[in-house]
Amino acid sequence: MRINRLAAATALVATLVLTATACGGGSTGAGSGDNSSPKTLTYWASNQGTSLENDKEVLEPELRKFEQQTGIKVKLEVVPWSDLLNRILAATASGQGPDVLNIGNTWSASLQATGALLPFDDATFATIGGKDRFLPATIASAGAAGKDPAAVPLYSMAYGLYYNKKAFAEAGIAGPPATWDELVADGQKLTKDGKYGLAVEGGNVSENVHHAFALGQQHGTGWFDAAGKPAFDSPEAVGAVKQYVDLIAKDKIAAPGNAEYANNQSVTDFATGKAAMLMWQSAGANLKSHGMNPDDFAVAPIPVPAGATGTRATTSMVAGINLAVFKNTKNRDGALRFVKFMTGDEEQKQLNKTYGSIPPVKAAQSDPAFATPELKALADVLATSAQPLPQVANESQFETLIGTAVKNLLAAAAAGKPVTEDTVKAELTKAQQQMPAS
């Protein structure tokens, strides 16, 4: 899944950010760019499609449209997720990077701290059509609070609860669970005859941290305190992680083998009827590729505690890809014209339609392509109950350390070992101790 490639890449290469952002330092590349090369741009695009070649087939016609409109030729390079952050960090260190680039939105604050990206202040936003064109949640995932965003949203996504309508009907369950108590009760009714109520991707560090984050919000922790220091082993964080691990350990509504899943096997299990529920981002195309008809499933918000309001009613992290301008660009004006083009209503419709994501530009969501029941449900989550992952300089380390801690705890649960509050706290304390000083 495209957005999950971003997540997986974050986990694999997040440690590289240590050298760039351990203390929130500035970039070695000074300056704010110029217009010494007004007729050319370089663009590093992330791999959103089925292959690098597929992305070129999608993007190059759009880049030719931009050239026809502006006279500016764009040199495209599609960079695999496994290489992208490494390439960006090398560019921030040397001061030699592309003019425009894609970044995972969860990297925003970390890359912002290097000082290598052009800040989008009010005047800069005005040149691309204004900040209010974007969904607020997507802007909140573009940099640290209180600072001008380091990028603008390009493609967006959110998590939803996918459920098998036939399995629910056969179990006598009228509709999707709205609370966690309901989800566990439904999951236990659905767990029988070698099938399980829920599939989780327990070996995937990024999936783990995304769910731990949302549950943390529901339990009352943002994982960092007001000063930006980690609070990983607070009672609220312990409760959030234990609740997720208990899906295997105590509630037993997810298969023990799910603790090893790391390559979308949970999606396959849901598509093939081995599990009746799945918490995922934009799974429709993947489910269809496994032979599941769109009429066989529906999507609802992930459950919340009974009576939850405000951030305690968070059901998803804000997922997506942002578009940034390298501060040392030699075509600052052209780069901003390109950002305006890529975030324009028509391009937002075209690109997000192609990639199966949700436009972060509000006006573009009116296109019928985003009116499927699945995407409407996910768009509503994005607009009403999604929160950005912590926008702190060491966010990437948070993802890796907490995601790995949850992975270890799920593996212990799958092996039949007791997972208590003390066990969870010890694992989270270890993760906190590994966080770099900021």
PDB file of C-alpha atoms in Angstrom, residues 116-357:
ATOM      1  CA  ALA A 116      17.022  23.021   4.847  1.00  0.00           C
ATOM      2  CA  LEU A 117      13.399  23.440   3.759  1.00  0.00           C
ATOM      3  CA  LEU A 118      11.691  26.680   2.762  1.00  0.00           C
ATOM      4  CA  PRO A 119       9.195  27.743   5.459  1.00  0.00           C
ATOM      5  CA  PHE A 120       5.650  28.368   4.282  1.00  0.00           C
ATOM      6  CA  ASP A 121       4.762  31.597   6.050  1.00  0.00           C
ATOM      7  CA  ASP A 122       1.541  33.480   5.290  1.00  0.00           C
ATOM      8  CA  ALA A 123       3.098  35.336   2.355  1.00  0.00           C
ATOM      9  CA  THR A 124       4.450  32.110   0.841  1.00  0.00           C
ATOM     10  CA  PHE A 125       1.100  30.399   1.297  1.00  0.00           C
ATOM     11  CA  ALA A 126      -0.536  33.331  -0.473  1.00  0.00           C
ATOM     12  CA  THR A 127       1.574  32.657  -3.585  1.00  0.00           C
ATOM     13  CA  ILE A 128       0.132  29.119  -3.829  1.00  0.00           C
ATOM     14  CA  GLY A 129      -3.495  30.050  -3.184  1.00  0.00           C
ATOM     15  CA  GLY A 130      -3.687  30.296   0.609  1.00  0.00           C
ATOM     16  CA  LYS A 131      -3.471  28.023   3.638  1.00  0.00           C
ATOM     17  CA  ASP A 132      -7.227  27.729   4.109  1.00  0.00           C
ATOM     18  CA  ARG A 133      -7.552  25.595   0.949  1.00  0.00           C
ATOM     19  CA  PHE A 134      -6.116  22.641   2.899  1.00  0.00           C
ATOM     20  CA  LEU A 135      -7.725  20.487   5.561  1.00  0.00           C
ATOM     21  CA  PRO A 136      -6.485  21.760   8.952  1.00  0.00           C
ATOM     22  CA  ALA A 137      -5.354  18.299  10.081  1.00  0.00           C
ATOM     23  CA  THR A 138      -3.070  17.991   7.054  1.00  0.00           C
ATOM     24  CA  ILE A 139      -1.475  21.386   7.735  1.00  0.00           C
ATOM     25  CA  ALA A 140      -0.916  20.306  11.347  1.00  0.00           C
ATOM     26  CA  SER A 141       1.222  17.443  10.014  1.00  0.00           C
ATOM     27  CA  ALA A 142       3.542  19.770   8.104  1.00  0.00           C
ATOM     28  CA  GLY A 143       5.809  20.967  10.898  1.00  0.00           C
ATOM     29  CA  ALA A 144       6.137  21.814  14.571  1.00  0.00           C
ATOM     30  CA  ALA A 145       3.378  23.757  16.310  1.00  0.00           C
ATOM     31  CA  GLY A 146       4.064  27.474  16.523  1.00  0.00           C
ATOM     32  CA  LYS A 147       6.350  27.441  13.479  1.00  0.00           C
ATOM     33  CA  ASP A 148       5.649  28.068   9.823  1.00  0.00           C
ATOM     34  CA  PRO A 149       5.031  24.721   8.085  1.00  0.00           C
ATOM     35  CA  ALA A 150       8.033  23.186   6.325  1.00  0.00           C
ATOM     36  CA  ALA A 151       5.902  21.760   3.517  1.00  0.00           C
ATOM     37  CA  VAL A 152       2.359  21.560   2.170  1.00  0.00           C
ATOM     38  CA  PRO A 153       0.127  18.469   1.937  1.00  0.00           C
ATOM     39  CA  LEU A 154       0.003  16.622  -1.388  1.00  0.00           C
ATOM     40  CA  TYR A 155      -1.622  13.209  -0.785  1.00  0.00           C
ATOM     41  CA  SER A 156      -3.538  12.285   2.368  1.00  0.00           C
ATOM     42  CA  MET A 157      -4.959   9.193   4.044  1.00  0.00           C
ATOM     43  CA  ALA A 158      -6.405   8.001   7.332  1.00  0.00           C
ATOM     44  CA  TYR A 159      -7.151   4.722   9.091  1.00  0.00           C
ATOM     45  CA  GLY A 160     -10.566   3.112   9.156  1.00  0.00           C
ATOM     46  CA  LEU A 161     -12.095  -0.098  10.513  1.00  0.00           C
ATOM     47  CA  TYR A 162     -12.816  -2.434   7.610  1.00  0.00           C
ATOM     48  CA  TYR A 163     -15.381  -5.112   8.422  1.00  0.00           C
ATOM     49  CA  ASN A 164     -16.759  -8.102   6.548  1.00  0.00           C
ATOM     50  CA  LYS A 165     -20.506  -7.556   6.171  1.00  0.00           C
ATOM     51  CA  LYS A 166     -21.335 -11.234   5.600  1.00  0.00           C
ATOM     52  CA  ALA A 167     -19.331 -12.406   8.621  1.00  0.00           C
ATOM     53  CA  PHE A 168     -21.055  -9.790  10.789  1.00  0.00           C
ATOM     54  CA  ALA A 169     -24.495 -10.835   9.574  1.00  0.00           C
ATOM     55  CA  GLU A 170     -23.788 -14.528  10.162  1.00  0.00           C
ATOM     56  CA  ALA A 171     -22.650 -13.735  13.717  1.00  0.00           C
ATOM     57  CA  GLY A 172     -25.815 -11.707  14.347  1.00  0.00           C
ATOM     58  CA  ILE A 173     -23.926  -8.416  14.654  1.00  0.00           C
ATOM     59  CA  ALA A 174     -26.034  -5.533  13.337  1.00  0.00           C
ATOM     60  CA  GLY A 175     -23.270  -3.037  12.571  1.00  0.00           C
ATOM     61  CA  PRO A 176     -19.674  -2.007  13.227  1.00  0.00           C
ATOM     62  CA  PRO A 177     -18.466  -1.474  16.798  1.00  0.00           C
ATOM     63  CA  ALA A 178     -18.261   2.127  17.966  1.00  0.00           C
ATOM     64  CA  THR A 179     -16.403   1.469  21.218  1.00  0.00           C
ATOM     65  CA  TRP A 180     -13.508  -0.808  22.140  1.00  0.00           C
ATOM     66  CA  ASP A 181     -15.703  -2.866  24.451  1.00  0.00           C
ATOM     67  CA  GLU A 182     -17.987  -3.486  21.483  1.00  0.00           C
ATOM     68  CA  LEU A 183     -15.054  -4.360  19.229  1.00  0.00           C
ATOM     69  CA  VAL A 184     -13.723  -6.938  21.682  1.00  0.00           C
ATOM     70  CA  ALA A 185     -17.189  -8.422  22.217  1.00  0.00           C
ATOM     71  CA  ASP A 186     -17.805  -8.589  18.465  1.00  0.00           C
ATOM     72  CA  GLY A 187     -14.331  -9.959  17.881  1.00  0.00           C
ATOM     73  CA  GLN A 188     -14.913 -12.791  20.332  1.00  0.00           C
ATOM     74  CA  LYS A 189     -18.180 -13.735  18.595  1.00  0.00           C
ATOM     75  CA  LEU A 190     -16.344 -13.787  15.270  1.00  0.00           C
ATOM     76  CA  THR A 191     -13.352 -15.787  16.528  1.00  0.00           C
ATOM     77  CA  LYS A 192     -14.179 -19.435  15.854  1.00  0.00           C
ATOM     78  CA  ASP A 193     -13.495 -22.330  13.499  1.00  0.00           C
ATOM     79  CA  GLY A 194      -9.936 -21.147  12.820  1.00  0.00           C
ATOM     80  CA  LYS A 195     -11.039 -17.620  11.940  1.00  0.00           C
ATOM     81  CA  TYR A 196     -10.422 -14.492  13.991  1.00  0.00           C
ATOM     82  CA  GLY A 197     -12.304 -11.317  14.715  1.00  0.00           C
ATOM     83  CA  LEU A 198      -9.446  -8.988  13.819  1.00  0.00           C
ATOM     84  CA  ALA A 199      -6.182  -9.048  11.865  1.00  0.00           C
ATOM     85  CA  VAL A 200      -3.217  -6.924  12.997  1.00  0.00           C
ATOM     86  CA  GLU A 201       0.215  -6.349  11.452  1.00  0.00           C
ATOM     87  CA  GLY A 202       2.266  -6.908  14.588  1.00  0.00           C
ATOM     88  CA  GLY A 203       5.680  -7.289  12.963  1.00  0.00           C
ATOM     89  CA  ASN A 204       5.350  -3.930  11.193  1.00  0.00           C
ATOM     90  CA  VAL A 205       6.964  -1.256  13.352  1.00  0.00           C
ATOM     91  CA  SER A 206       5.108   1.576  11.654  1.00  0.00           C
ATOM     92  CA  GLU A 207       1.664  -0.005  11.885  1.00  0.00           C
ATOM     93  CA  ASN A 208       2.334  -0.561  15.583  1.00  0.00           C
ATOM     94  CA  VAL A 209       3.280   3.010  16.337  1.00  0.00           C
ATOM     95  CA  HIS A 210       0.358   4.421  14.353  1.00  0.00           C
ATOM     96  CA  HIS A 211      -2.115   2.461  16.487  1.00  0.00           C
ATOM     97  CA  ALA A 212      -0.177   3.128  19.685  1.00  0.00           C
ATOM     98  CA  PHE A 213      -0.318   6.848  18.905  1.00  0.00           C
ATOM     99  CA  ALA A 214      -4.084   6.892  18.319  1.00  0.00           C
ATOM    100  CA  LEU A 215      -4.733   4.807  21.429  1.00  0.00           C
ATOM    101  CA  GLY A 216      -2.399   7.092  23.352  1.00  0.00           C
ATOM    102  CA  GLN A 217      -4.557  10.050  22.353  1.00  0.00           C
ATOM    103  CA  GLN A 218      -7.625   8.146  23.536  1.00  0.00           C
ATOM    104  CA  HIS A 219      -5.930   7.423  26.873  1.00  0.00           C
ATOM    105  CA  GLY A 220      -4.872  11.048  27.291  1.00  0.00           C
ATOM    106  CA  THR A 221      -1.218  11.128  26.245  1.00  0.00           C
ATOM    107  CA  GLY A 222       0.459  12.786  23.278  1.00  0.00           C
ATOM    108  CA  TRP A 223       3.637  10.750  24.021  1.00  0.00           C
ATOM    109  CA  PHE A 224       5.649  13.951  24.604  1.00  0.00           C
ATOM    110  CA  ASP A 225       5.160  16.546  27.328  1.00  0.00           C
ATOM    111  CA  ALA A 226       4.632  20.268  26.765  1.00  0.00           C
ATOM    112  CA  ALA A 227       8.397  20.813  26.616  1.00  0.00           C
ATOM    113  CA  GLY A 228       8.795  18.199  23.888  1.00  0.00           C
ATOM    114  CA  LYS A 229      10.372  15.591  26.168  1.00  0.00           C
ATOM    115  CA  PRO A 230       9.305  11.942  25.783  1.00  0.00           C
ATOM    116  CA  ALA A 231       6.715  10.584  28.198  1.00  0.00           C
ATOM    117  CA  PHE A 232       6.705   7.033  26.905  1.00  0.00           C
ATOM    118  CA  ASP A 233       6.232   5.199  30.202  1.00  0.00           C
ATOM    119  CA  SER A 234       3.411   7.307  31.642  1.00  0.00           C
ATOM    120  CA  PRO A 235       0.379   5.412  32.961  1.00  0.00           C
ATOM    121  CA  GLU A 236      -1.607   6.636  29.950  1.00  0.00           C
ATOM    122  CA  ALA A 237       0.976   5.360  27.462  1.00  0.00           C
ATOM    123  CA  VAL A 238       1.242   2.030  29.275  1.00  0.00           C
ATOM    124  CA  GLY A 239      -2.529   1.664  29.163  1.00  0.00           C
ATOM    125  CA  ALA A 240      -2.662   2.452  25.453  1.00  0.00           C
ATOM    126  CA  VAL A 241       0.004  -0.077  24.480  1.00  0.00           C
ATOM    127  CA  LYS A 242      -1.373  -2.773  26.764  1.00  0.00           C
ATOM    128  CA  GLN A 243      -4.811  -2.359  25.201  1.00  0.00           C
ATOM    129  CA  TYR A 244      -3.360  -2.963  21.742  1.00  0.00           C
ATOM    130  CA  VAL A 245      -1.202  -5.915  22.791  1.00  0.00           C
ATOM    131  CA  ASP A 246      -4.186  -7.432  24.613  1.00  0.00           C
ATOM    132  CA  LEU A 247      -5.903  -7.970  21.268  1.00  0.00           C
ATOM    133  CA  ILE A 248      -3.637 -11.029  21.111  1.00  0.00           C
ATOM    134  CA  ALA A 249      -2.621 -11.483  24.755  1.00  0.00           C
ATOM    135  CA  LYS A 250      -5.891 -11.213  26.695  1.00  0.00           C
ATOM    136  CA  ASP A 251      -8.838 -10.705  24.336  1.00  0.00           C
ATOM    137  CA  LYS A 252      -7.505 -13.298  21.870  1.00  0.00           C
ATOM    138  CA  ILE A 253      -9.420 -11.839  18.936  1.00  0.00           C
ATOM    139  CA  ALA A 254      -6.291 -11.636  16.744  1.00  0.00           C
ATOM    140  CA  ALA A 255      -4.247 -14.714  15.836  1.00  0.00           C
ATOM    141  CA  PRO A 256      -0.895 -15.193  17.611  1.00  0.00           C
ATOM    142  CA  GLY A 257       0.743 -15.481  14.200  1.00  0.00           C
ATOM    143  CA  ASN A 258      -0.254 -11.868  13.495  1.00  0.00           C
ATOM    144  CA  ALA A 259       2.648 -10.839  15.734  1.00  0.00           C
ATOM    145  CA  GLU A 260       4.977 -11.743  12.869  1.00  0.00           C
ATOM    146  CA  TYR A 261       3.019 -10.050  10.065  1.00  0.00           C
ATOM    147  CA  ALA A 262       5.019  -7.293   8.374  1.00  0.00           C
ATOM    148  CA  ASN A 263       4.176  -7.457   4.659  1.00  0.00           C
ATOM    149  CA  ASN A 264       0.436  -6.744   4.491  1.00  0.00           C
ATOM    150  CA  GLN A 265      -0.495 -10.317   5.455  1.00  0.00           C
ATOM    151  CA  SER A 266      -3.275  -8.916   7.637  1.00  0.00           C
ATOM    152  CA  VAL A 267      -4.867  -7.398   4.532  1.00  0.00           C
ATOM    153  CA  THR A 268      -4.698 -10.786   2.833  1.00  0.00           C
ATOM    154  CA  ASP A 269      -6.275 -12.478   5.858  1.00  0.00           C
ATOM    155  CA  PHE A 270      -9.166 -10.020   5.800  1.00  0.00           C
ATOM    156  CA  ALA A 271      -9.638 -10.331   2.046  1.00  0.00           C
ATOM    157  CA  THR A 272      -9.695 -14.136   2.205  1.00  0.00           C
ATOM    158  CA  GLY A 273     -12.085 -14.382   5.158  1.00  0.00           C
ATOM    159  CA  LYS A 274      -9.556 -15.452   7.781  1.00  0.00           C
ATOM    160  CA  ALA A 275     -10.335 -12.330   9.817  1.00  0.00           C
ATOM    161  CA  ALA A 276     -13.544 -10.285   9.983  1.00  0.00           C
ATOM    162  CA  MET A 277     -12.060  -6.871  10.841  1.00  0.00           C
ATOM    163  CA  LEU A 278      -8.992  -4.877   9.835  1.00  0.00           C
ATOM    164  CA  MET A 279      -7.654  -1.443  10.832  1.00  0.00           C
ATOM    165  CA  TRP A 280      -5.981  -0.030   7.717  1.00  0.00           C
ATOM    166  CA  GLN A 281      -5.462   2.887   5.346  1.00  0.00           C
ATOM    167  CA  SER A 282      -7.130   2.839   1.929  1.00  0.00           C
ATOM    168  CA  ALA A 283      -7.162  -0.940   1.604  1.00  0.00           C
ATOM    169  CA  GLY A 284      -9.742  -1.159  -1.201  1.00  0.00           C
ATOM    170  CA  ALA A 285      -7.407  -1.675  -4.147  1.00  0.00           C
ATOM    171  CA  ASN A 286      -5.359  -4.238  -2.230  1.00  0.00           C
ATOM    172  CA  LEU A 287      -8.488  -6.121  -1.170  1.00  0.00           C
ATOM    173  CA  LYS A 288      -9.748  -6.175  -4.742  1.00  0.00           C
ATOM    174  CA  SER A 289      -6.432  -7.607  -5.936  1.00  0.00           C
ATOM    175  CA  HIS A 290      -7.053 -10.528  -3.564  1.00  0.00           C
ATOM    176  CA  GLY A 291     -10.502 -11.131  -5.023  1.00  0.00           C
ATOM    177  CA  MET A 292     -12.641  -9.303  -2.447  1.00  0.00           C
ATOM    178  CA  ASN A 293     -15.618  -7.465  -3.906  1.00  0.00           C
ATOM    179  CA  PRO A 294     -16.132  -3.880  -2.627  1.00  0.00           C
ATOM    180  CA  ASP A 295     -19.716  -4.840  -1.763  1.00  0.00           C
ATOM    181  CA  ASP A 296     -18.430  -7.447   0.692  1.00  0.00           C
ATOM    182  CA  PHE A 297     -16.958  -4.951   3.145  1.00  0.00           C
ATOM    183  CA  ALA A 298     -17.693  -1.576   4.677  1.00  0.00           C
ATOM    184  CA  VAL A 299     -15.580   1.003   6.507  1.00  0.00           C
ATOM    185  CA  ALA A 300     -16.289   2.736   9.812  1.00  0.00           C
ATOM    186  CA  PRO A 301     -14.180   4.845  12.183  1.00  0.00           C
ATOM    187  CA  ILE A 302     -11.876   2.888  14.465  1.00  0.00           C
ATOM    188  CA  PRO A 303     -13.551   2.595  17.893  1.00  0.00           C
ATOM    189  CA  VAL A 304     -13.034   5.011  20.782  1.00  0.00           C
ATOM    190  CA  PRO A 305     -13.739   4.731  24.521  1.00  0.00           C
ATOM    191  CA  ALA A 306     -17.402   5.156  25.423  1.00  0.00           C
ATOM    192  CA  GLY A 307     -18.248   8.831  25.808  1.00  0.00           C
ATOM    193  CA  ALA A 308     -14.912  10.056  24.401  1.00  0.00           C
ATOM    194  CA  THR A 309     -14.718  13.632  23.117  1.00  0.00           C
ATOM    195  CA  GLY A 310     -11.992  15.931  21.821  1.00  0.00           C
ATOM    196  CA  THR A 311      -8.578  14.347  21.311  1.00  0.00           C
ATOM    197  CA  ARG A 312      -9.747  11.322  23.299  1.00  0.00           C
ATOM    198  CA  ALA A 313     -11.989  10.607  20.310  1.00  0.00           C
ATOM    199  CA  THR A 314      -8.990  10.371  17.959  1.00  0.00           C
ATOM    200  CA  THR A 315      -9.383   7.397  15.608  1.00  0.00           C
ATOM    201  CA  SER A 316      -6.357   7.783  13.324  1.00  0.00           C
ATOM    202  CA  MET A 317      -3.054   9.467  12.756  1.00  0.00           C
ATOM    203  CA  VAL A 318      -2.908  11.848   9.786  1.00  0.00           C
ATOM    204  CA  ALA A 319      -1.162   9.861   7.066  1.00  0.00           C
ATOM    205  CA  GLY A 320       0.210  11.237   3.836  1.00  0.00           C
ATOM    206  CA  ILE A 321       2.909  12.807   1.709  1.00  0.00           C
ATOM    207  CA  ASN A 322       3.909  16.468   1.755  1.00  0.00           C
ATOM    208  CA  LEU A 323       5.507  18.672  -0.884  1.00  0.00           C
ATOM    209  CA  ALA A 324       8.524  20.740   0.181  1.00  0.00           C
ATOM    210  CA  VAL A 325      10.825  23.296  -1.445  1.00  0.00           C
ATOM    211  CA  PHE A 326      14.561  23.020  -0.845  1.00  0.00           C
ATOM    212  CA  LYS A 327      15.711  26.279   0.720  1.00  0.00           C
ATOM    213  CA  ASN A 328      18.725  26.560  -1.585  1.00  0.00           C
ATOM    214  CA  THR A 329      16.653  26.270  -4.773  1.00  0.00           C
ATOM    215  CA  LYS A 330      17.965  28.161  -7.812  1.00  0.00           C
ATOM    216  CA  ASN A 331      14.412  28.766  -8.981  1.00  0.00           C
ATOM    217  CA  ARG A 332      12.448  29.865  -5.930  1.00  0.00           C
ATOM    218  CA  ASP A 333       9.614  31.481  -7.870  1.00  0.00           C
ATOM    219  CA  GLY A 334       9.350  28.524 -10.230  1.00  0.00           C
ATOM    220  CA  ALA A 335       9.365  26.075  -7.345  1.00  0.00           C
ATOM    221  CA  LEU A 336       6.440  27.853  -5.725  1.00  0.00           C
ATOM    222  CA  ARG A 337       4.585  27.945  -9.049  1.00  0.00           C
ATOM    223  CA  PHE A 338       5.113  24.185  -9.231  1.00  0.00           C
ATOM    224  CA  VAL A 339       3.756  23.715  -5.705  1.00  0.00           C
ATOM    225  CA  LYS A 340       0.733  25.808  -6.664  1.00  0.00           C
ATOM    226  CA  PHE A 341       0.218  23.650  -9.774  1.00  0.00           C
ATOM    227  CA  MET A 342       0.531  20.331  -7.900  1.00  0.00           C
ATOM    228  CA  THR A 343      -1.863  21.456  -5.164  1.00  0.00           C
ATOM    229  CA  GLY A 344      -4.332  23.037  -7.579  1.00  0.00           C
ATOM    230  CA  ASP A 345      -7.831  21.587  -7.603  1.00  0.00           C
ATOM    231  CA  GLU A 346      -7.513  19.790 -10.947  1.00  0.00           C
ATOM    232  CA  GLU A 347      -4.121  18.226 -10.226  1.00  0.00           C
ATOM    233  CA  GLN A 348      -5.274  17.192  -6.783  1.00  0.00           C
ATOM    234  CA  LYS A 349      -8.225  15.391  -8.319  1.00  0.00           C
ATOM    235  CA  GLN A 350      -6.096  13.745 -10.987  1.00  0.00           C
ATOM    236  CA  LEU A 351      -3.202  12.596  -8.805  1.00  0.00           C
ATOM    237  CA  ASN A 352      -5.132  11.470  -5.749  1.00  0.00           C
ATOM    238  CA  LYS A 353      -7.625   9.663  -7.987  1.00  0.00           C
ATOM    239  CA  THR A 354      -4.757   7.789  -9.616  1.00  0.00           C
ATOM    240  CA  TYR A 355      -3.067   6.872  -6.361  1.00  0.00           C
ATOM    241  CA  GLY A 356      -6.220   6.045  -4.379  1.00  0.00           C
ATOM    242  CA  SER A 357      -5.503   8.689  -1.742  1.00  0.00           C
TER     243      SER A 357
END
